[in-house]
Coordinates of C-alpha atoms in Angstrom, one line a residue:
S1 CA 0.0 0.0 0.0
V2 CA 1.0 3.7 -0.2
G3 CA 3.7 4.5 2.4
D4 CA 5.3 1.0 2.6
V5 CA 9.0 0.8 2.1
M6 CA 9.9 -2.2 0.0
Y7 CA 13.2 -4.0 -0.7
I8 CA 13.7 -5.6 -4.1
E9 CA 16.5 -8.1 -4.8
A10 CA 17.7 -7.3 -8.3
N11 CA 19.3 -10.7 -9.0
S12 CA 16.5 -13.0 -7.7
G13 CA 13.6 -10.6 -8.0
A14 CA 12.5 -11.2 -4.4
V15 CA 10.3 -8.5 -2.9
K16 CA 10.3 -7.9 0.9
R17 CA 8.3 -5.3 2.9
V18 CA 10.8 -3.5 5.2
G19 CA 8.2 -1.5 7.1
R20 CA 6.1 1.7 7.0
S21 CA 7.7 5.0 6.1
D22 CA 8.2 7.3 9.0
A23 CA 6.5 10.0 7.1
Y24 CA 3.2 8.3 8.1
A25 CA 4.2 8.0 11.8
T26 CA 1.5 10.5 12.8
E27 CA -1.2 8.4 11.2
F28 CA -3.0 5.6 13.1
D29 CA -2.1 2.3 11.3
L30 CA -2.7 -0.8 13.3
E31 CA -1.1 -3.0 10.6
A32 CA 2.2 -1.2 10.5
E33 CA 5.1 -3.5 11.8
E34 CA 7.6 -0.6 12.3
Y35 CA 8.4 2.8 10.9
V36 CA 11.6 3.1 8.9
P37 CA 13.2 6.1 7.3
L38 CA 12.5 6.7 3.7
P39 CA 15.7 6.0 1.5
K40 CA 17.1 9.1 -0.1
G41 CA 18.1 9.2 -3.8
D42 CA 18.9 6.1 -5.8
V43 CA 19.4 3.0 -3.7
H44 CA 21.9 0.5 -5.0
K45 CA 22.8 -2.5 -2.9
K46 CA 25.5 -4.9 -4.0
K47 CA 26.0 -8.4 -2.7
E48 CA 29.6 -9.7 -3.1
V49 CA 30.0 -13.4 -3.4
V50 CA 33.5 -15.0 -3.1
Q51 CA 33.9 -18.6 -4.2
D52 CA 37.1 -20.6 -4.5
V53 CA 37.1 -22.8 -7.6
T54 CA 39.9 -24.6 -9.5
L55 CA 40.4 -24.7 -13.2
H56 CA 39.4 -28.3 -13.2
D57 CA 36.1 -27.4 -11.6
L58 CA 35.4 -24.9 -14.4
D59 CA 36.5 -27.4 -17.0
V60 CA 34.0 -30.0 -15.7
A61 CA 31.2 -27.5 -15.2
N62 CA 31.5 -26.2 -18.8
A63 CA 32.1 -29.5 -20.6
R64 CA 28.7 -28.9 -22.1
P65 CA 28.1 -25.2 -21.7
Q66 CA 24.6 -24.1 -20.8
G67 CA 23.4 -20.6 -20.0
G68 CA 25.3 -17.3 -20.3
K69 CA 29.0 -16.6 -20.3
D70 CA 29.1 -14.4 -17.1
V71 CA 30.6 -15.4 -13.8
L72 CA 27.2 -16.3 -12.2
S73 CA 26.4 -18.7 -15.1
L74 CA 29.8 -20.4 -14.8
M75 CA 29.3 -20.8 -11.0
A76 CA 25.8 -22.2 -11.5
A77 CA 27.0 -24.7 -14.1
M78 CA 29.4 -26.2 -11.5
G79 CA 26.4 -27.7 -9.6
K80 CA 25.1 -29.7 -12.6
A81 CA 26.3 -33.2 -13.1
K82 CA 27.9 -33.9 -16.5
K83 CA 30.0 -36.7 -17.9
T84 CA 31.7 -35.2 -20.9
E85 CA 35.2 -35.4 -22.1
I86 CA 37.3 -32.3 -21.4
T87 CA 39.0 -31.4 -24.6
E88 CA 42.1 -29.2 -25.1
K89 CA 39.9 -26.7 -26.9
L90 CA 37.7 -26.4 -23.8
R91 CA 40.7 -25.9 -21.5
T92 CA 42.0 -23.2 -23.8
E93 CA 38.7 -21.4 -23.8
I94 CA 38.4 -21.6 -20.0
N95 CA 42.0 -20.3 -19.6
R96 CA 41.1 -17.4 -21.9
V97 CA 38.0 -16.5 -19.9
V98 CA 39.8 -16.8 -16.6
N99 CA 42.6 -14.5 -17.8
R100 CA 40.1 -11.9 -18.9
Y101 CA 38.4 -12.1 -15.5
I102 CA 41.8 -11.6 -13.8
D103 CA 42.6 -8.6 -16.0
Q104 CA 39.2 -7.1 -15.2
G105 CA 39.7 -7.6 -11.5
V106 CA 36.7 -10.0 -11.2
A107 CA 38.9 -13.0 -10.2
E108 CA 42.1 -13.5 -8.4
L109 CA 44.6 -16.2 -9.2
I110 CA 45.9 -18.2 -6.2
P111 CA 48.5 -20.7 -7.5
G112 CA 48.3 -24.2 -6.2
V113 CA 51.2 -26.6 -5.4
L114 CA 51.9 -29.7 -7.5
F115 CA 54.2 -32.1 -5.7
I116 CA 55.7 -34.9 -7.8
D117 CA 57.8 -37.5 -5.8
E118 CA 60.2 -39.9 -7.6
V119 CA 60.3 -37.5 -10.6
H120 CA 63.0 -39.6 -12.3
M121 CA 60.2 -42.2 -13.0
L122 CA 58.5 -39.8 -15.5
D123 CA 59.3 -40.3 -19.2
I124 CA 60.2 -37.8 -21.8
E125 CA 56.6 -37.2 -22.9
C126 CA 55.6 -36.2 -19.3
F127 CA 58.6 -33.9 -19.1
T128 CA 57.6 -32.3 -22.4
Y129 CA 54.1 -31.7 -21.2
L130 CA 55.3 -30.2 -17.9
N131 CA 57.8 -28.0 -19.7
R132 CA 55.0 -26.5 -21.8
S133 CA 52.6 -26.2 -18.8
L134 CA 55.1 -24.3 -16.7
E135 CA 55.1 -21.5 -19.3
S136 CA 51.4 -20.8 -18.7
T137 CA 50.4 -17.9 -16.5
L138 CA 48.0 -20.2 -14.7
S139 CA 50.6 -22.9 -13.9
P140 CA 50.9 -24.0 -10.3
I141 CA 54.0 -24.1 -8.1
V142 CA 55.7 -27.4 -9.0
V143 CA 57.9 -29.2 -6.5
F144 CA 60.0 -32.2 -7.7
A145 CA 61.6 -34.8 -5.4
T146 CA 64.1 -37.5 -6.3
N147 CA 67.0 -39.4 -4.7
R148 CA 68.8 -40.2 -8.0
G149 CA 72.0 -38.7 -9.3
V150 CA 73.0 -38.9 -13.0
C151 CA 70.7 -41.4 -14.6
R152 CA 68.9 -42.0 -17.9
I153 CA 65.8 -40.1 -18.9
R154 CA 63.1 -42.7 -19.3
G155 CA 62.1 -43.1 -23.0
T156 CA 65.6 -42.0 -24.2
D157 CA 69.2 -43.0 -24.0
V158 CA 70.3 -39.6 -22.7
L159 CA 72.0 -39.3 -19.3
A160 CA 71.0 -36.3 -17.2
P161 CA 71.2 -35.1 -13.6
H162 CA 68.3 -36.6 -11.6
G163 CA 66.9 -38.1 -14.8
I164 CA 65.4 -34.7 -15.8
P165 CA 66.0 -33.0 -19.2
M166 CA 68.4 -30.0 -19.0
D167 CA 65.9 -27.5 -20.5
L168 CA 63.5 -28.3 -17.7
L169 CA 66.2 -28.5 -15.1
D170 CA 67.3 -24.9 -16.0
R171 CA 63.9 -23.6 -14.9
M172 CA 64.2 -25.0 -11.4
V173 CA 65.7 -23.8 -8.1
I174 CA 67.4 -26.9 -6.6
V175 CA 67.3 -27.1 -2.8
R176 CA 70.6 -28.1 -1.3
T177 CA 70.4 -31.1 1.0
V178 CA 72.9 -33.0 3.2
Q179 CA 73.0 -36.5 4.4
Y180 CA 71.7 -37.3 7.9
N181 CA 74.3 -38.0 10.5
A182 CA 74.0 -40.9 13.1
D183 CA 72.3 -38.8 15.8
E184 CA 69.7 -37.4 13.4
M185 CA 68.9 -41.0 12.1
V186 CA 68.4 -42.1 15.7
Q187 CA 66.0 -39.3 16.3
I188 CA 64.1 -40.0 13.1
L189 CA 63.9 -43.7 13.8
S190 CA 62.7 -43.0 17.4
L191 CA 60.0 -40.7 16.1
R192 CA 58.8 -43.3 13.5
A193 CA 58.8 -46.0 16.2
T194 CA 56.7 -43.9 18.5
V195 CA 54.2 -43.2 15.7
E196 CA 53.8 -46.9 14.9
G197 CA 53.7 -47.8 18.6
I198 CA 56.9 -49.8 18.6
E199 CA 59.2 -50.0 21.6
V200 CA 62.9 -50.0 20.6
E201 CA 65.9 -50.1 22.9
E202 CA 68.6 -47.4 22.6
S203 CA 71.2 -49.9 21.4
A204 CA 68.9 -51.2 18.7
L205 CA 68.3 -47.6 17.5
R206 CA 72.0 -47.1 17.2
L207 CA 72.4 -50.3 15.2
L208 CA 69.6 -49.3 12.9
S209 CA 71.2 -45.9 12.4
D210 CA 74.5 -47.6 11.4
I211 CA 72.6 -49.8 9.0
G212 CA 70.8 -46.7 7.6
A213 CA 74.2 -45.0 7.0
R214 CA 75.4 -48.1 5.2
T215 CA 72.3 -48.6 3.1
S216 CA 69.6 -45.9 3.3
L217 CA 67.3 -44.3 6.0
R218 CA 64.3 -45.7 4.2
Y219 CA 65.6 -49.3 4.5
A220 CA 66.3 -48.8 8.2
V221 CA 62.8 -47.6 8.8
Q222 CA 61.4 -50.6 6.9
M223 CA 63.3 -52.9 9.3
L224 CA 61.3 -51.8 12.3
T225 CA 58.3 -53.9 11.5
P226 CA 60.1 -57.3 10.9
A227 CA 62.3 -56.5 14.0
R228 CA 59.1 -56.1 16.1
I229 CA 57.8 -59.4 14.8
V230 CA 61.0 -61.1 15.7
A231 CA 60.9 -59.6 19.2
E232 CA 57.2 -60.6 19.7
T233 CA 58.1 -64.2 18.6
S234 CA 60.7 -64.3 21.4
G235 CA 58.1 -63.1 23.9
R236 CA 59.4 -59.5 24.2
T237 CA 57.7 -56.2 23.5
A238 CA 60.8 -54.1 22.9
I239 CA 63.1 -54.5 20.0
S240 CA 66.7 -55.4 21.1
E241 CA 70.0 -55.2 19.3
D242 CA 69.9 -59.0 18.6
D243 CA 66.5 -58.6 16.9
V244 CA 67.9 -56.1 14.5
K245 CA 70.9 -58.3 13.7
D246 CA 68.6 -61.2 13.0
V247 CA 66.5 -59.1 10.6
D248 CA 69.7 -57.8 8.9
L249 CA 70.7 -61.4 8.2
L250 CA 67.3 -62.3 6.8
F251 CA 66.9 -59.4 4.4
V252 CA 69.2 -57.5 2.1
D253 CA 68.9 -53.9 0.8
G254 CA 68.9 -52.9 -2.9
K255 CA 72.6 -52.3 -3.0
R256 CA 73.6 -55.6 -1.6
S257 CA 71.1 -57.4 -3.8
G258 CA 72.6 -55.8 -6.9
Q259 CA 76.1 -56.7 -5.8
M260 CA 75.0 -60.3 -5.3
L261 CA 73.4 -60.6 -8.7
A262 CA 76.4 -59.0 -10.4
T263 CA 78.8 -61.5 -8.9
A264 CA 76.6 -64.6 -9.3
E265 CA 76.7 -66.4 -12.6
G266 CA 73.4 -67.1 -14.5
Y267 CA 71.5 -64.1 -13.1
L268 CA 72.9 -61.2 -15.1
S269 CA 74.6 -61.4 -18.6

């Protein structure tokens, strides 16, 4: 009715009665909920919506585009289930739209982190794809991890540091690492044993650290479980030095296994 103050949501079209204008406060109106001041001039109310999405979410949501090309249409399309192949053309189009939104200030790019362990296991085709992807403005922060020195790049006969092509290696910042000393290995093995609920005597930890220095820390950590089984078989809950010696006789690490095969006839030609 005349004198009511209404609120209209522009996006959804919802209409809500806020109250009665205070200009009619002197009138007797039993139906008035409350009197509110009359807005002055043009009233514009904006509702800012912030939503975190990934490029893959946008690719999946727009595999079969429906609706408009604005931000709201893209967000609404994400809630619809689709099973369509994501083509390279679609990725290129999504990247172009996202770049335009970033230039307009509508969207903000927050780079993700891609961690690839044992990177020397990738072949030359994977390295080629990564090399091209890193040139994109939308590329994430890539972290490689490997324990190899100079080795062959998979899929080729080329030897390279860490098994990574030189053109890709030139784009990286290599973190300098040093080997663990005996005390650090004891501390790491003690923490791992605590996490797994294994009781280990101090002398056994020292022997495991010596084995880790001779082989690798990973191999020494793997010896905890069989050493616990040997201790439980003997009726004890804590791993002793003798248990570690028994396990060391039962199993061999990769280095010793390679040496045994190299010196034995009939295994390697």
